[in-house]
Amino acid sequence: MELRKGLEDIAVKETSITYIDGELGRLYYRGYSIFDLAEFSNFEETAYLIWYGKLPNREELSEIREKLASKRELPPSVTKYLMEIKKDSNPMDVLRTAVSMLGVEDTDNSSIMEKSISITSKIPTIIAYFLRLRRGEDIVHPDESLSHAENFYYMVNGKRPSDLESKAMNAALILHMDHEMNASTFACLVVASTLSDIYSSVVAGISALKGPLHGGANSEALKQFMEIGDKEKAEEYVLSKLTKGERLMGFGHRIYKTYDPRAKILKGYAEGITKEKGIYNLYEVAQKVEEVGVKYLGSKGIYPNVDFYSGLVFYSLGFDADMFPTIFASARVVGWTAHVMEYLRNNRLIRPKAIYVGEIGRKYVPIDDRQ
Ligand SMILES: CC(=O)SCCNC(=O)CCNC(=O)[C@H](O)C(C)(C)COP(=O)(O)OP(=O)(O)OC[C@H]1O[C@@H](n2cnc3c(N)ncnc32)[C@H](O)[C@@H]1OP(=O)(O)O
Ligand SMILES: O=C([O-])CC(=O)C(=O)O
């Protein structure tokens, strides 16, 4: 039996959701280029595309908008939990528990699609409530008249976004919505394949996304830029990190051996929005880290990934650095649930093998006779 560490190059399902060309740095949702979707689409339209496989017509778009907008408020037990939980808790732990609680509260027999829409609708509310409560601010209830992205911004900042903020928020969420068989999506599928429920799958996805090798890298990337502080110090910082054998966060990818196309798009937003917010120096640091990182790692196919510039955009939109992975989850839940639904149409229990390298036939020794 062949051992494939990290399951590299192993396919677990056929999919018509997302296609990645890791050599050319291209990404498509349902056949549409990410460059077009980030430029022209919005959260609701792309979520519909990923879930249903086609762009919605006007009627379908207004129906999905209305569904997403009408399900944002949380059950009282979840709001109470957010009010009472320790304010220094890790936001991904808080989100994971809150989504699990949503599962306990959901006792109706609606379809996985309806439940997926409901979870997607509520995750921004969980994030924004916790963010404001831990800052000692009053929660801002969702506003049904606003789009998904605008309402998310509004619940965090207590005011409506500018045009640039709204565009950046939509694009950032679209760019995080799906990415084929990444670690968190696979975690969702493992759970779904046992015929467990969709809340349990999403909780598994959040748990896997939390790690710094996956969705947690966006916070770490921004922390790097803040620690460097000045673009003149970037080269020394990167070199010292690499010499110590540490990883440059926001760099490298299992599939992309070139620039991640999402990073290219986010870089453009990061440049514009950091300028508007008066933190352009952080963007300049990031740009220098990119230049130096590519100089030393590019020959190994290690380039900026989605997490490299996203933090600058999220930070400019009013989110705290440790909250970034939760924003990632708020978008990726669309991909997680779409992959679960696609997999369940042709389910088979996921049960790989391990190659046993231990001993067999050992003699049981009573405890008093053991060394
Ligand atoms: C949304 C996302 O999940 S995007 C990824 C977010 N994660 C990060 O940004 C964390 C930093 N990056 C990494 O740790 C890696 O690039 C991963 C985990 C994302 C993918 O890596 P893999 O394909 O599994 O490659 P692997 O971990 O085996 O590394 C291969 C080689 O590249 C090196 N390498 C990979 N990424 C980096 C990096 N960011 N900085 C320095 N060296 C790196 C490794 O040290 C290793 O070198 P070696 O062969 O000399 O030992
Ligand atoms: O595809 C991966 O392995 C990681 C990634 O970029 C994502 O999940 O967006």
Coordinates of C-alpha atoms and ligand atoms in Angstrom, one line a residue:
M1 CA 0.0 0.0 0.0
E2 CA 1.3 3.5 -0.9
L3 CA 1.5 6.1 1.8
R4 CA 0.5 9.6 0.6
K5 CA 1.5 12.0 3.3
G6 CA -1.0 14.8 3.6
L7 CA -3.2 12.9 1.0
E8 CA -1.3 14.9 -1.6
D9 CA -2.7 14.4 -5.1
I10 CA -5.5 12.1 -3.9
A11 CA -9.0 12.8 -5.3
V12 CA -11.9 12.1 -2.9
K13 CA -14.8 13.1 -5.2
E14 CA -15.7 14.5 -8.6
T15 CA -16.9 18.1 -8.4
S16 CA -18.4 20.7 -10.7
I17 CA -18.1 23.5 -8.1
T18 CA -14.5 24.7 -8.3
Y19 CA -11.6 24.3 -10.6
I20 CA -8.1 25.4 -9.8
D21 CA -5.1 25.6 -12.2
G22 CA -2.2 25.6 -9.7
E23 CA 0.4 26.1 -12.4
L24 CA -1.2 29.0 -14.2
G25 CA -2.7 30.5 -11.0
R26 CA -6.4 30.4 -12.2
L27 CA -9.5 29.8 -10.2
Y28 CA -13.1 29.2 -11.4
Y29 CA -16.4 28.8 -9.5
R30 CA -18.8 26.8 -11.7
G31 CA -16.7 27.7 -14.7
Y32 CA -16.7 31.5 -14.0
S33 CA -13.3 33.1 -13.5
I34 CA -12.7 34.5 -10.0
F35 CA -11.5 37.7 -11.6
D36 CA -15.0 38.3 -13.1
L37 CA -16.9 37.3 -10.0
A38 CA -14.8 39.5 -7.7
E39 CA -15.2 42.4 -10.1
F40 CA -18.9 42.1 -11.1
S41 CA -20.8 39.9 -8.6
N42 CA -21.8 40.1 -5.0
F43 CA -22.0 37.7 -2.0
E44 CA -25.6 36.6 -2.7
E45 CA -25.2 36.0 -6.4
T46 CA -22.0 34.0 -6.0
A47 CA -23.4 32.0 -3.1
Y48 CA -26.4 31.1 -5.3
L49 CA -24.0 30.2 -8.1
I50 CA -22.0 27.9 -5.9
W51 CA -25.0 26.3 -4.2
Y52 CA -27.2 25.9 -7.3
G53 CA -24.7 25.7 -10.1
K54 CA -25.9 28.6 -12.2
L55 CA -26.1 32.4 -12.0
P56 CA -29.5 33.4 -10.7
N57 CA -32.1 35.3 -12.7
R58 CA -33.6 38.5 -11.1
E59 CA -36.4 36.5 -9.4
E60 CA -34.0 33.9 -8.0
L61 CA -31.6 36.6 -6.8
S62 CA -34.2 38.5 -4.9
E63 CA -35.4 35.2 -3.4
I64 CA -32.0 34.2 -2.1
R65 CA -31.4 37.8 -0.9
E66 CA -34.6 37.8 1.0
K67 CA -33.9 34.3 2.5
L68 CA -30.4 35.3 3.6
A69 CA -31.6 38.6 5.0
S70 CA -34.6 37.2 7.0
K71 CA -32.6 34.6 8.9
R72 CA -29.9 36.7 10.4
E73 CA -31.1 37.1 14.0
L74 CA -29.8 34.5 16.5
P75 CA -31.8 32.3 18.9
P76 CA -31.8 34.0 22.3
S77 CA -29.7 31.2 23.8
V78 CA -26.9 32.0 21.3
T79 CA -27.0 35.7 22.0
K80 CA -26.9 35.0 25.7
Y81 CA -23.9 32.8 25.3
L82 CA -22.1 35.5 23.4
M83 CA -22.8 38.0 26.1
E84 CA -21.6 35.6 28.8
I85 CA -18.5 34.0 27.2
K86 CA -15.1 35.2 28.3
K87 CA -14.2 38.2 26.2
D88 CA -10.6 37.0 25.6
S89 CA -11.8 33.7 24.1
N90 CA -10.5 32.7 20.7
P91 CA -13.1 34.0 18.2
M92 CA -12.9 30.7 16.2
D93 CA -13.7 28.7 19.4
V94 CA -16.6 31.1 20.0
L95 CA -17.9 30.7 16.5
R96 CA -17.5 26.9 16.6
T97 CA -19.5 26.7 19.8
A98 CA -22.2 29.1 18.6
V99 CA -22.7 27.2 15.4
S100 CA -23.0 24.0 17.4
M101 CA -25.7 25.7 19.5
L102 CA -27.5 26.7 16.4
G103 CA -27.7 23.0 15.6
V104 CA -29.2 22.2 19.0
E105 CA -31.8 25.0 18.5
D106 CA -32.7 23.8 15.0
T107 CA -35.4 21.1 15.4
D108 CA -37.2 21.5 12.1
N109 CA -37.1 19.2 9.2
S110 CA -36.0 21.6 6.5
S111 CA -33.6 20.5 3.7
I112 CA -29.8 20.7 4.0
M113 CA -30.0 23.6 1.5
E114 CA -32.4 25.6 3.7
K115 CA -30.2 24.9 6.8
S116 CA -27.1 25.9 4.9
I117 CA -28.7 29.3 4.0
S118 CA -29.7 29.8 7.6
I119 CA -26.2 29.0 8.9
T120 CA -24.6 31.3 6.3
S121 CA -27.0 34.1 7.2
K122 CA -26.3 33.8 11.0
I123 CA -22.5 33.5 11.0
P124 CA -21.8 37.2 10.5
T125 CA -24.2 38.0 13.3
I126 CA -22.3 35.7 15.7
I127 CA -19.0 37.3 14.7
A128 CA -20.2 40.9 14.9
Y129 CA -22.0 40.4 18.2
F130 CA -19.0 38.9 19.8
L131 CA -16.7 41.5 18.3
R132 CA -18.8 44.4 19.7
L133 CA -19.5 42.8 23.1
R134 CA -15.8 42.1 23.8
R135 CA -15.1 45.8 22.9
G136 CA -17.7 46.8 25.5
E137 CA -20.1 48.1 22.8
D138 CA -23.8 47.4 22.4
I139 CA -24.7 44.9 19.7
V140 CA -26.0 46.2 16.4
H141 CA -29.0 44.1 15.2
P142 CA -29.1 43.1 11.6
D143 CA -30.8 45.4 9.1
E144 CA -32.9 43.4 6.6
S145 CA -32.7 46.3 4.0
L146 CA -29.0 45.8 3.6
S147 CA -27.2 43.2 1.5
H148 CA -25.3 40.4 3.2
A149 CA -21.9 42.1 2.9
E150 CA -23.1 45.6 3.8
N151 CA -25.1 44.3 6.8
F152 CA -22.0 42.4 8.0
Y153 CA -20.0 45.6 7.9
Y154 CA -22.9 47.5 9.5
M155 CA -23.2 45.1 12.4
V156 CA -19.5 45.4 13.1
N157 CA -19.1 49.2 12.6
G158 CA -22.5 50.6 13.5
K159 CA -22.6 52.5 10.2
R160 CA -23.1 51.8 6.5
P161 CA -20.1 51.1 4.4
S162 CA -18.7 53.5 1.8
D163 CA -18.9 52.3 -1.9
L164 CA -15.2 51.1 -1.7
E165 CA -15.8 49.3 1.6
S166 CA -18.9 47.6 0.2
K167 CA -17.1 46.5 -2.9
A168 CA -14.0 45.3 -0.9
M169 CA -16.3 43.4 1.5
N170 CA -18.2 41.6 -1.3
A171 CA -15.0 40.8 -3.2
A172 CA -13.2 39.5 -0.1
L173 CA -16.1 37.2 0.8
I174 CA -16.4 36.0 -2.8
L175 CA -12.7 35.2 -2.9
H176 CA -13.0 33.1 0.2
M177 CA -16.2 31.2 -0.7
D178 CA -14.7 27.9 -2.0
H179 CA -11.4 26.3 -2.9
E180 CA -12.0 22.7 -4.0
M181 CA -10.7 20.0 -1.6
N182 CA -8.9 22.1 1.1
A183 CA -8.4 20.8 4.6
S184 CA -11.6 22.3 6.1
T185 CA -13.8 21.2 3.3
F186 CA -12.4 17.7 3.5
A187 CA -13.1 17.8 7.3
C188 CA -16.8 18.7 6.5
L189 CA -17.0 15.8 4.1
V190 CA -15.6 13.2 6.5
V191 CA -18.4 14.1 8.9
A192 CA -21.1 14.3 6.3
S193 CA -20.1 10.9 4.9
T194 CA -21.2 9.2 8.1
L195 CA -24.7 10.7 7.5
S196 CA -24.2 13.1 10.4
D197 CA -26.0 16.6 10.2
I198 CA -24.9 19.7 8.4
Y199 CA -24.2 21.7 11.7
S200 CA -21.7 19.0 12.7
S201 CA -20.0 19.3 9.3
V202 CA -19.7 23.0 9.6
V203 CA -18.3 22.7 13.1
A204 CA -15.7 20.4 11.7
G205 CA -14.9 22.9 8.9
I206 CA -14.5 25.7 11.4
S207 CA -12.2 23.5 13.6
A208 CA -9.9 22.7 10.6
L209 CA -9.9 26.3 9.3
K210 CA -8.7 27.6 12.6
G211 CA -5.1 26.3 12.2
P212 CA -2.3 28.6 11.2
L213 CA -1.4 26.4 8.2
H214 CA -4.9 27.1 6.8
G215 CA -7.3 29.9 7.6
G216 CA -5.4 31.1 10.6
A217 CA -2.6 32.4 8.4
N218 CA -4.4 35.7 7.6
S219 CA -4.1 36.9 11.2
E220 CA -0.5 35.8 11.4
A221 CA 0.4 37.6 8.1
L222 CA -0.9 40.9 9.4
K223 CA 0.9 40.4 12.7
Q224 CA 4.1 40.0 10.7
F225 CA 3.5 43.4 8.9
M226 CA 2.8 45.1 12.2
E227 CA 5.8 43.6 13.9
I228 CA 8.0 44.8 11.0
G229 CA 6.4 48.2 11.1
D230 CA 8.7 49.8 8.6
K231 CA 9.4 48.6 5.0
E232 CA 13.1 49.2 5.4
K233 CA 13.2 46.4 8.0
A234 CA 11.3 43.8 5.9
E235 CA 14.2 42.1 4.3
E236 CA 16.1 41.6 7.5
Y237 CA 12.9 40.2 9.1
V238 CA 12.1 37.8 6.3
L239 CA 15.7 36.5 6.2
S240 CA 16.0 36.0 9.9
K241 CA 12.7 34.1 9.9
L242 CA 13.8 31.8 7.0
T243 CA 17.2 31.3 8.5
K244 CA 15.6 30.0 11.7
G245 CA 13.6 27.6 9.5
E246 CA 10.3 29.4 10.3
R247 CA 7.6 29.8 7.7
L248 CA 6.6 33.1 6.1
M249 CA 2.9 33.3 6.9
G250 CA 0.6 34.0 3.9
F251 CA 3.1 32.3 1.6
G252 CA 3.1 28.9 0.0
H253 CA 0.3 26.6 -1.1
R254 CA -0.3 22.9 -1.7
I255 CA -1.8 23.5 -5.1
Y256 CA -0.6 26.9 -6.4
K257 CA 3.1 26.8 -7.4
T258 CA 2.7 30.4 -8.6
Y259 CA 0.9 33.5 -7.3
D260 CA -2.6 32.7 -5.9
P261 CA -5.0 34.7 -8.1
R262 CA -7.0 35.7 -5.0
A263 CA -4.0 37.3 -3.5
K264 CA -3.6 39.4 -6.7
I265 CA -7.1 40.7 -6.4
L266 CA -6.9 41.3 -2.7
K267 CA -3.6 43.2 -3.2
G268 CA -5.5 45.7 -5.3
Y269 CA -8.2 46.2 -2.7
A270 CA -5.6 46.3 0.1
E271 CA -3.7 49.1 -1.7
G272 CA -6.9 51.3 -2.2
I273 CA -8.5 50.7 1.2
T274 CA -5.3 51.1 3.4
K275 CA -4.8 54.4 1.6
E276 CA -8.3 55.5 2.5
K277 CA -7.9 54.4 6.1
G278 CA -4.5 56.1 6.6
I279 CA -2.6 52.8 7.2
Y280 CA -0.8 52.7 3.8
N281 CA 2.5 52.1 5.6
L282 CA 1.3 48.6 6.5
Y283 CA 0.6 47.9 2.8
E284 CA 4.1 49.1 1.9
V285 CA 5.5 46.7 4.4
A286 CA 3.5 43.9 3.0
Q287 CA 4.6 44.8 -0.5
K288 CA 8.2 44.7 0.6
V289 CA 7.7 41.3 2.4
E290 CA 6.2 40.0 -0.8
E291 CA 9.2 41.2 -2.9
V292 CA 11.7 39.7 -0.5
G293 CA 9.7 36.5 0.0
V294 CA 9.4 35.9 -3.7
K295 CA 13.2 36.6 -4.1
Y296 CA 14.1 33.8 -1.6
L297 CA 11.2 31.4 -2.0
G298 CA 9.8 31.9 -5.5
S299 CA 12.2 29.4 -7.1
K300 CA 10.6 26.7 -4.9
G301 CA 7.2 27.7 -6.2
I302 CA 6.3 29.5 -2.9
Y303 CA 4.4 32.7 -3.5
P304 CA 1.7 34.8 -1.7
N305 CA -1.5 33.0 -1.0
V306 CA -5.0 34.3 -0.2
D307 CA -4.1 34.9 3.4
F308 CA -1.3 37.3 2.6
Y309 CA -3.2 40.5 1.7
S310 CA -6.7 39.6 3.0
G311 CA -5.8 40.7 6.6
L312 CA -5.0 44.2 5.4
V313 CA -8.5 44.4 3.8
F314 CA -10.3 42.9 6.8
Y315 CA -8.4 45.2 9.2
S316 CA -9.3 48.2 7.1
L317 CA -13.0 47.1 7.2
G318 CA -13.0 47.4 11.0
F319 CA -12.2 43.8 12.1
D320 CA -9.6 42.9 14.8
A321 CA -6.7 40.6 13.6
D322 CA -7.8 37.6 15.6
M323 CA -11.2 37.8 14.0
F324 CA -9.9 37.3 10.4
P325 CA -10.3 33.5 10.3
T326 CA -14.0 33.9 11.4
I327 CA -14.6 36.1 8.4
F328 CA -13.0 33.5 6.2
A329 CA -15.4 30.9 7.7
S330 CA -18.4 33.2 7.1
A331 CA -17.7 32.9 3.4
R332 CA -16.3 29.4 3.2
V333 CA -19.5 28.0 4.8
V334 CA -21.0 28.4 1.3
G335 CA -18.4 26.1 -0.2
W336 CA -18.4 23.7 2.7
T337 CA -22.2 23.2 2.5
A338 CA -22.2 23.0 -1.3
H339 CA -19.5 20.3 -1.2
V340 CA -21.4 18.3 1.4
M341 CA -24.6 18.5 -0.7
E342 CA -22.7 17.4 -3.8
Y343 CA -21.0 14.5 -2.0
L344 CA -24.2 13.3 -0.4
R345 CA -25.8 12.9 -3.9
N346 CA -23.4 9.9 -4.3
N347 CA -22.3 9.2 -0.7
R348 CA -19.8 6.7 0.4
L349 CA -18.4 6.6 3.9
I350 CA -14.9 8.1 4.0
R351 CA -12.6 5.6 5.6
P352 CA -9.0 5.6 4.4
K353 CA -6.3 3.3 5.7
A354 CA -3.2 3.6 7.8
I355 CA -0.1 1.5 7.3
Y356 CA 0.6 -0.3 10.6
V357 CA 4.3 -0.1 11.6
G358 CA 3.9 -1.3 15.2
E359 CA 4.4 -4.8 16.7
I360 CA 1.8 -7.5 16.8
G361 CA 1.4 -10.6 19.1
R362 CA 2.7 -8.9 22.2
K363 CA 2.1 -10.8 25.4
Y364 CA -0.3 -9.0 27.9
V365 CA 1.6 -8.4 31.2
P366 CA -0.4 -7.9 34.4
I367 CA 0.2 -4.4 35.9
D368 CA 2.2 -5.7 38.9
D369 CA 4.7 -7.4 36.7
R370 CA 5.3 -4.4 34.5
Q371 CA 8.6 -2.3 34.7
Ligands
LIG1 C1 -6.3 29.5 2.9 C2 -5.0 28.7 3.0 O1 -5.1 27.7 3.6 S1 -3.7 29.2 2.1 C3 -2.3 28.6 3.1 C4 -2.2 29.4 4.4 N1 -1.1 29.0 5.2 C5 0.1 29.7 5.3 O2 0.2 30.8 4.7 C6 1.1 29.1 6.2 C7 2.5 29.1 5.5 N2 2.5 28.2 4.5 C8 2.8 26.8 4.7 O3 3.0 26.4 5.8 C9 2.7 25.9 3.5 O4 3.1 26.6 2.3 C10 1.4 25.1 3.3 C11 1.1 24.3 4.6 C12 0.3 26.1 3.1 C13 1.4 24.2 2.1 O5 2.5 23.5 2.1 P1 2.7 22.0 1.5 O6 2.3 21.9 0.2 O7 2.2 21.0 2.5 O8 4.3 22.0 1.6 P2 5.2 21.6 2.8 O9 4.7 22.0 4.1 O10 5.5 20.1 2.6 O11 6.5 22.4 2.5 C14 7.4 22.2 1.3 C15 8.6 23.0 1.5 O12 8.4 24.4 1.3 C16 8.7 25.1 2.4 N3 7.7 26.1 2.7 C17 6.4 26.0 2.4 N4 5.7 27.1 2.8 C18 6.7 27.9 3.3 C19 6.6 29.2 3.8 N5 5.4 29.9 3.9 N6 7.7 29.8 4.3 C20 8.9 29.1 4.2 N7 9.0 27.9 3.7 C21 7.9 27.3 3.2 C22 8.8 24.1 3.6 O13 9.6 24.5 4.6 C23 9.3 22.9 2.8 O14 10.7 23.0 2.6 P3 11.7 21.7 2.6 O15 11.2 20.9 1.5 O16 13.0 22.3 2.4 O17 11.4 21.1 4.0
LIG2 O1 -6.8 25.1 -1.0 C1 -6.2 25.0 0.1 O2 -5.5 24.0 0.4 C2 -6.1 26.1 1.0 C3 -6.8 27.4 0.4 O3 -6.2 28.2 -0.3 C4 -8.2 27.6 0.7 O4 -8.8 26.8 1.4 O5 -8.7 28.6 0.3

